[in-house]
Coordinates of C-alpha atoms (C1' of nucleotides) in Angstrom, one line a residue:
Chain F
M1 CA 0.0 0.0 0.0
P2 CA 1.7 3.1 -1.1
N3 CA 1.2 5.7 1.4
S4 CA 0.5 8.8 -0.7
V5 CA 0.3 11.3 2.1
G6 CA 3.3 13.0 3.5
P7 CA 5.0 12.5 6.7
S8 CA 2.5 12.9 9.5
S9 CA 4.8 12.0 12.2
Q10 CA 3.0 14.1 14.8
S11 CA 3.5 12.7 18.2
G12 CA 0.6 13.9 20.3
G13 CA 1.3 16.3 23.1
G14 CA 4.0 18.1 21.5
T15 CA 4.8 21.6 22.3
P16 CA 2.9 24.1 20.2
S17 CA 6.0 25.5 18.8
L18 CA 6.1 27.9 15.9
Q19 CA 6.5 25.3 13.3
V20 CA 6.0 27.0 10.0
Q21 CA 4.5 24.5 7.7
P22 CA 3.3 25.7 4.4
I23 CA -0.1 24.2 3.6
T24 CA 0.6 21.7 0.9
P25 CA -2.7 20.4 -0.4
Q26 CA -2.6 16.8 -1.3
L27 CA -5.1 15.1 -3.5
L28 CA -6.6 11.8 -3.0
T29 CA -7.6 10.2 -6.2
N30 CA -9.0 6.9 -7.1
A31 CA -8.0 4.6 -9.9
Q32 CA -10.0 6.6 -12.4
G33 CA -8.1 9.7 -11.6
Q34 CA -11.1 11.2 -10.0
I35 CA -10.6 13.5 -7.1
I36 CA -11.9 12.0 -3.9
A37 CA -10.8 14.5 -1.4
T38 CA -8.3 17.2 -0.7
V39 CA -5.9 17.0 2.1
I40 CA -4.7 20.1 3.7
G41 CA -2.3 19.7 6.5
N42 CA -4.1 17.3 8.8
Q43 CA -7.5 17.9 7.6
I44 CA -9.4 16.1 4.9
L45 CA -12.2 17.7 3.1
P46 CA -14.1 15.4 0.9
V47 CA -15.5 16.7 -2.3
I48 CA -19.0 15.6 -1.3
N49 CA -18.9 18.5 0.9
T50 CA -22.3 19.9 -0.2
Q51 CA -22.3 23.0 1.8
G52 CA -19.5 23.5 4.2
I53 CA -16.9 24.9 2.0
T54 CA -14.6 25.7 4.8
L55 CA -12.2 27.7 2.9
S56 CA -12.9 31.3 2.3
P57 CA -9.8 33.2 2.9
I58 CA -11.4 36.2 1.3
K59 CA -10.0 39.1 3.0
P60 CA -11.7 42.5 3.0
G61 CA -10.9 44.4 -0.1
Q62 CA -11.0 41.5 -2.5
Q63 CA -13.1 42.5 -5.4
T64 CA -15.5 40.0 -6.9
S65 CA -16.2 42.1 -9.9
Q66 CA -14.0 42.2 -12.8
A67 CA -13.0 45.8 -12.3
P68 CA -9.2 45.7 -12.1
P69 CA -8.2 48.1 -9.3
V70 CA -4.8 48.2 -10.8
S71 CA -2.9 48.6 -7.6
Q72 CA -0.3 51.1 -8.3
P73 CA 3.3 50.3 -7.5
S74 CA 4.2 52.3 -4.4
L75 CA 5.6 55.4 -6.0
L76 CA 7.7 57.6 -4.0
R77 CA 6.1 60.9 -3.9
M78 CA 8.3 63.7 -4.8
P79 CA 8.3 66.7 -2.4
H80 CA 7.1 68.8 -5.2
S81 CA 4.0 70.3 -6.6
Q82 CA 2.2 67.6 -8.4
S83 CA 0.0 68.4 -11.3
P84 CA -3.6 68.0 -10.3
L85 CA -4.2 65.6 -13.1
R86 CA -4.8 62.3 -11.4
Q87 CA -7.3 60.0 -13.0
A88 CA -8.0 56.8 -11.4
S89 CA -9.2 55.3 -14.5
S90 CA -7.7 51.9 -15.2
S91 CA -5.2 52.8 -17.7
S92 CA -3.7 50.2 -19.9
T93 CA -0.4 48.5 -19.5
T94 CA 2.5 50.8 -19.6
S95 CA 4.6 48.7 -21.7
S96 CA 7.7 48.1 -19.8
S97 CA 10.0 46.2 -21.9
S98 CA 12.1 44.8 -19.1
S99 CA 10.1 42.6 -17.0
S100 CA 12.7 41.2 -14.7
A101 CA 14.9 44.2 -14.6
L102 CA 14.4 46.4 -11.7
S103 CA 15.4 49.9 -11.5
V104 CA 17.9 50.8 -8.8
G105 CA 16.5 53.2 -6.3
Q106 CA 13.0 51.6 -6.4
L107 CA 12.5 49.5 -3.4
V108 CA 10.2 46.6 -4.2
S109 CA 8.8 45.3 -0.9
S110 CA 6.5 42.9 -2.7
D111 CA 7.7 41.3 -5.9
E112 CA 5.8 42.5 -8.9
V113 CA 6.6 42.8 -12.5
D114 CA 4.7 44.6 -15.2
G115 CA 2.4 45.9 -12.5
V116 CA 1.4 42.4 -11.5
N117 CA 1.5 41.2 -7.9
L118 CA 3.0 37.8 -8.3
E119 CA 2.4 37.2 -4.6
E120 CA -1.3 37.7 -5.1
I121 CA -1.3 35.6 -8.2
R122 CA 0.4 32.7 -6.5
E123 CA -2.0 32.9 -3.7
F124 CA -5.0 32.9 -5.9
A125 CA -3.8 30.1 -8.1
K126 CA -3.5 27.9 -5.1
A127 CA -6.8 28.9 -3.6
F128 CA -8.5 28.4 -7.0
K129 CA -7.2 24.9 -7.3
I130 CA -8.4 23.9 -3.9
R131 CA -11.8 25.4 -4.5
R132 CA -12.1 23.7 -7.8
L133 CA -11.3 20.4 -6.3
S134 CA -13.7 21.0 -3.5
L135 CA -16.4 21.2 -6.1
G136 CA -15.2 18.0 -7.6
L137 CA -14.4 19.6 -10.9
T138 CA -11.6 18.8 -13.3
Q139 CA -9.7 21.3 -15.3
T140 CA -11.5 20.2 -18.4
Q141 CA -14.9 20.7 -16.8
V142 CA -14.0 24.2 -15.8
G143 CA -12.7 24.9 -19.2
Q144 CA -15.9 23.7 -20.8
A145 CA -18.1 25.6 -18.3
L146 CA -16.1 28.7 -19.1
S147 CA -16.8 28.3 -22.8
A148 CA -20.5 28.1 -22.0
T149 CA -20.6 31.5 -20.3
E150 CA -20.2 35.0 -21.5
G151 CA -16.8 36.5 -21.5
P152 CA -13.4 35.1 -22.2
A153 CA -13.1 31.4 -22.4
Y154 CA -10.1 29.3 -21.5
S155 CA -9.2 25.7 -22.2
Q156 CA -8.0 23.0 -19.9
S157 CA -4.5 23.8 -20.9
A158 CA -5.0 27.4 -19.7
I159 CA -6.4 26.3 -16.4
C160 CA -3.6 23.9 -15.9
R161 CA -1.0 26.4 -16.7
F162 CA -2.5 28.9 -14.5
E163 CA -2.6 26.6 -11.5
K164 CA 0.9 25.6 -12.2
L165 CA 1.9 29.2 -12.8
D166 CA 3.4 28.2 -16.0
I167 CA 2.5 31.4 -17.7
T168 CA 3.7 35.0 -17.9
P169 CA 2.6 37.4 -15.2
K170 CA 0.6 39.3 -17.8
S171 CA -1.4 36.3 -18.8
A172 CA -2.0 35.4 -15.2
Q173 CA -3.4 38.8 -14.5
K174 CA -5.7 38.5 -17.4
I175 CA -7.1 35.1 -16.6
K176 CA -7.4 35.6 -12.9
P177 CA -10.5 37.8 -12.8
V178 CA -12.3 35.4 -15.2
L179 CA -11.6 32.4 -13.0
E180 CA -12.4 34.4 -9.9
R181 CA -15.8 35.4 -11.2
W182 CA -16.7 32.0 -12.5
M183 CA -15.7 30.3 -9.3
A184 CA -17.9 32.5 -7.3
E185 CA -20.8 31.6 -9.5
A186 CA -20.0 28.0 -9.5
E187 CA -19.9 27.8 -5.7
A188 CA -23.2 29.7 -5.5
R189 CA -24.9 27.2 -7.8
H190 CA -23.4 24.4 -6.0
R191 CA -25.0 25.5 -2.8
S192 CA -28.3 25.8 -4.6
G193 CA -28.0 22.2 -5.6
M194 CA -27.7 23.1 -9.2
Q195 CA -25.2 20.7 -10.5
N196 CA -25.3 22.2 -14.0
L197 CA -21.8 23.6 -13.9
T198 CA -20.6 21.7 -16.8
E199 CA -23.1 22.7 -19.3
F200 CA -21.8 22.1 -22.7
I201 CA -22.7 24.4 -25.5
G202 CA -22.2 22.6 -28.8
S203 CA -18.8 23.3 -30.3
E204 CA -18.6 24.3 -33.9
P205 CA -16.7 22.2 -36.3
S206 CA -13.2 23.4 -35.9
K207 CA -10.6 23.6 -38.5
K208 CA -8.4 20.6 -39.0
R209 CA -5.0 21.2 -37.7
K210 CA -1.6 19.8 -38.7
R211 CA -0.7 16.6 -37.0
R212 CA 1.8 17.3 -34.2
T213 CA 5.3 16.5 -35.2
S214 CA 7.1 14.1 -33.1
F215 CA 10.8 14.6 -33.0
T216 CA 13.0 11.6 -32.4
P217 CA 15.3 11.7 -29.4
Q218 CA 18.2 12.0 -31.8
A219 CA 16.7 15.0 -33.5
L220 CA 16.0 16.6 -30.2
E221 CA 19.6 16.3 -29.2
I222 CA 20.7 18.0 -32.3
L223 CA 18.2 20.7 -31.9
N224 CA 19.0 21.3 -28.3
S225 CA 22.7 21.4 -29.0
H226 CA 22.1 24.0 -31.6
F227 CA 19.8 25.9 -29.3
E228 CA 22.5 26.0 -26.6
K229 CA 24.9 27.6 -29.0
N230 CA 22.5 29.9 -30.6
T231 CA 18.8 30.5 -29.7
H232 CA 18.2 32.5 -32.8
P233 CA 19.5 30.6 -35.9
S234 CA 19.4 32.4 -39.1
G235 CA 17.0 31.3 -41.8
Q236 CA 19.9 29.8 -43.6
E237 CA 20.9 27.9 -40.6
M238 CA 17.5 26.5 -39.9
T239 CA 17.2 25.4 -43.4
E240 CA 20.3 23.4 -43.0
I241 CA 19.2 21.9 -39.8
A242 CA 15.9 20.9 -41.3
E243 CA 17.7 19.3 -44.2
K244 CA 20.0 17.4 -42.0
L245 CA 17.3 16.1 -39.8
N246 CA 14.9 15.6 -42.6
Y247 CA 12.1 17.7 -41.1
D248 CA 10.1 20.5 -42.5
R249 CA 11.9 23.7 -42.2
E250 CA 8.8 25.4 -40.8
V251 CA 8.6 22.8 -38.1
V252 CA 12.2 23.5 -37.1
R253 CA 11.5 27.2 -37.0
V254 CA 8.5 26.7 -34.8
W255 CA 10.5 24.4 -32.5
F256 CA 12.9 27.2 -31.9
C257 CA 10.1 29.7 -31.2
N258 CA 8.5 27.4 -28.7
K259 CA 11.8 26.6 -27.1
R260 CA 12.5 30.3 -26.6
Q261 CA 9.0 30.8 -25.3
A262 CA 9.3 28.0 -22.8
L263 CA 12.2 29.7 -21.2
K264 CA 10.2 32.8 -20.5
N265 CA 6.8 31.4 -19.5
T266 CA 6.7 30.8 -15.9
I267 CA 6.2 32.9 -12.8
K268 CA 7.3 30.1 -10.7
R269 CA 11.0 30.4 -10.1
L270 CA 10.8 34.1 -10.3
K271 CA 12.4 35.2 -7.2
P272 CA 9.9 35.1 -4.3
P273 CA 9.7 38.1 -2.1
E274 CA 12.6 38.3 0.2
L275 CA 11.3 37.8 3.7
G276 CA 12.8 39.4 6.7
P277 CA 15.8 41.6 6.8
V278 CA 17.1 41.4 3.4
A279 CA 18.7 38.2 2.4
P280 CA 22.3 38.8 1.5
M281 CA 22.1 37.8 -2.0
D282 CA 20.9 34.9 -4.0
P283 CA 23.5 34.3 -6.6
L284 CA 21.5 31.7 -8.3
V285 CA 18.8 29.5 -6.8
D286 CA 17.6 26.7 -8.9
N287 CA 14.3 25.7 -7.3
M288 CA 12.8 22.6 -8.7
E289 CA 9.2 22.3 -7.7
E290 CA 7.7 18.9 -7.4
H291 CA 5.0 17.9 -9.7
P292 CA 1.9 16.7 -7.9
Chain Q
dA1 C1' 0.9 17.9 -17.9
dT2 C1' 3.2 19.4 -21.9
dG3 C1' 4.8 19.6 -26.8
dC4 C1' 4.0 21.4 -31.1
dA5 C1' 0.7 24.5 -33.8
dT6 C1' -1.9 28.7 -34.9
dG7 C1' -2.6 33.4 -35.5
dA8 C1' -2.4 38.3 -34.3
dG9 C1' 0.6 42.1 -34.0
dG10 C1' 5.1 44.3 -34.5
dA11 C1' 9.5 45.8 -36.9
Chain D
dC1 C1' 10.8 36.6 -39.3
dC2 C1' 9.9 37.3 -34.3
dT3 C1' 7.3 37.4 -29.9
dC4 C1' 3.1 36.3 -27.3
dA5 C1' -1.0 34.2 -25.8
dT6 C1' -3.5 30.1 -26.3
dG7 C1' -5.3 25.8 -27.7
dC8 C1' -5.5 21.0 -29.8
dA9 C1' -3.5 16.7 -29.5
dT10 C1' -0.7 13.5 -27.2
dG11 C1' 2.4 10.9 -23.8

DNA sequence: ATGCATGAGGA
DNA sequence: CCTCATGCATG
């Protein structure tokens, strides 16, 4: 019997010390891959929890509407006369080219890039997954339900990537309100006994798409070695690579595009906010997350 | 969960 | 051609 849960070596009567243990929700699934329950710490909340959704860490100030309050980065106010032109209208994204680069002289207490609070995103992503599982819904079901409603729709892939934070901060910020809004509705309906969360509005016949190319391990090694030397091969170079490996040139080009993109997409492993009195310096922390 | 594909928008 | 945001298809 494979014990799937983590170490619960908790001898009773221990001293209530300040043991910081990040809540790591574990999922109990059956042979069909269906979620049976969610385990958080020492508590187990089964999905058949018809009413008592015991998790509502909604703190005051959390908007349920889709109005993006666009929290402004704490700007240092200059001891000067400011122009009385201050409009709180949610302006668009001020395209800052450098996402990761931080200007010197701008203290960033909470990590955020492109005006996105990664901290908040991380928090919501985790909460979302827990709430989704509490309703007994799969990523696919959420995706389908989302397509059936007004507003932006997202696929299972998108849901997955959001939960895993395998996306850019910008994307996360965009999808968050959508999921937030939908989740609120879903929970409301759930309480009403209405199980019609996975309504399926017929999908139109979609265009046929090219079959996915499957690169051989040998080809991948060649491609990767090229990529390490140069992430941006010239057209000429790509043509030669394609010839040598006997793949479509376009396929090779796309491979490089996707490869480059893969390196950028992820707000995991973006430096988490430094806690406490300024950590000396993190030269290079390679943090491999486990994959649940 | 992730790899390759598509398509819009930008130089 | 590239980057970016996303999704279909697949392991």
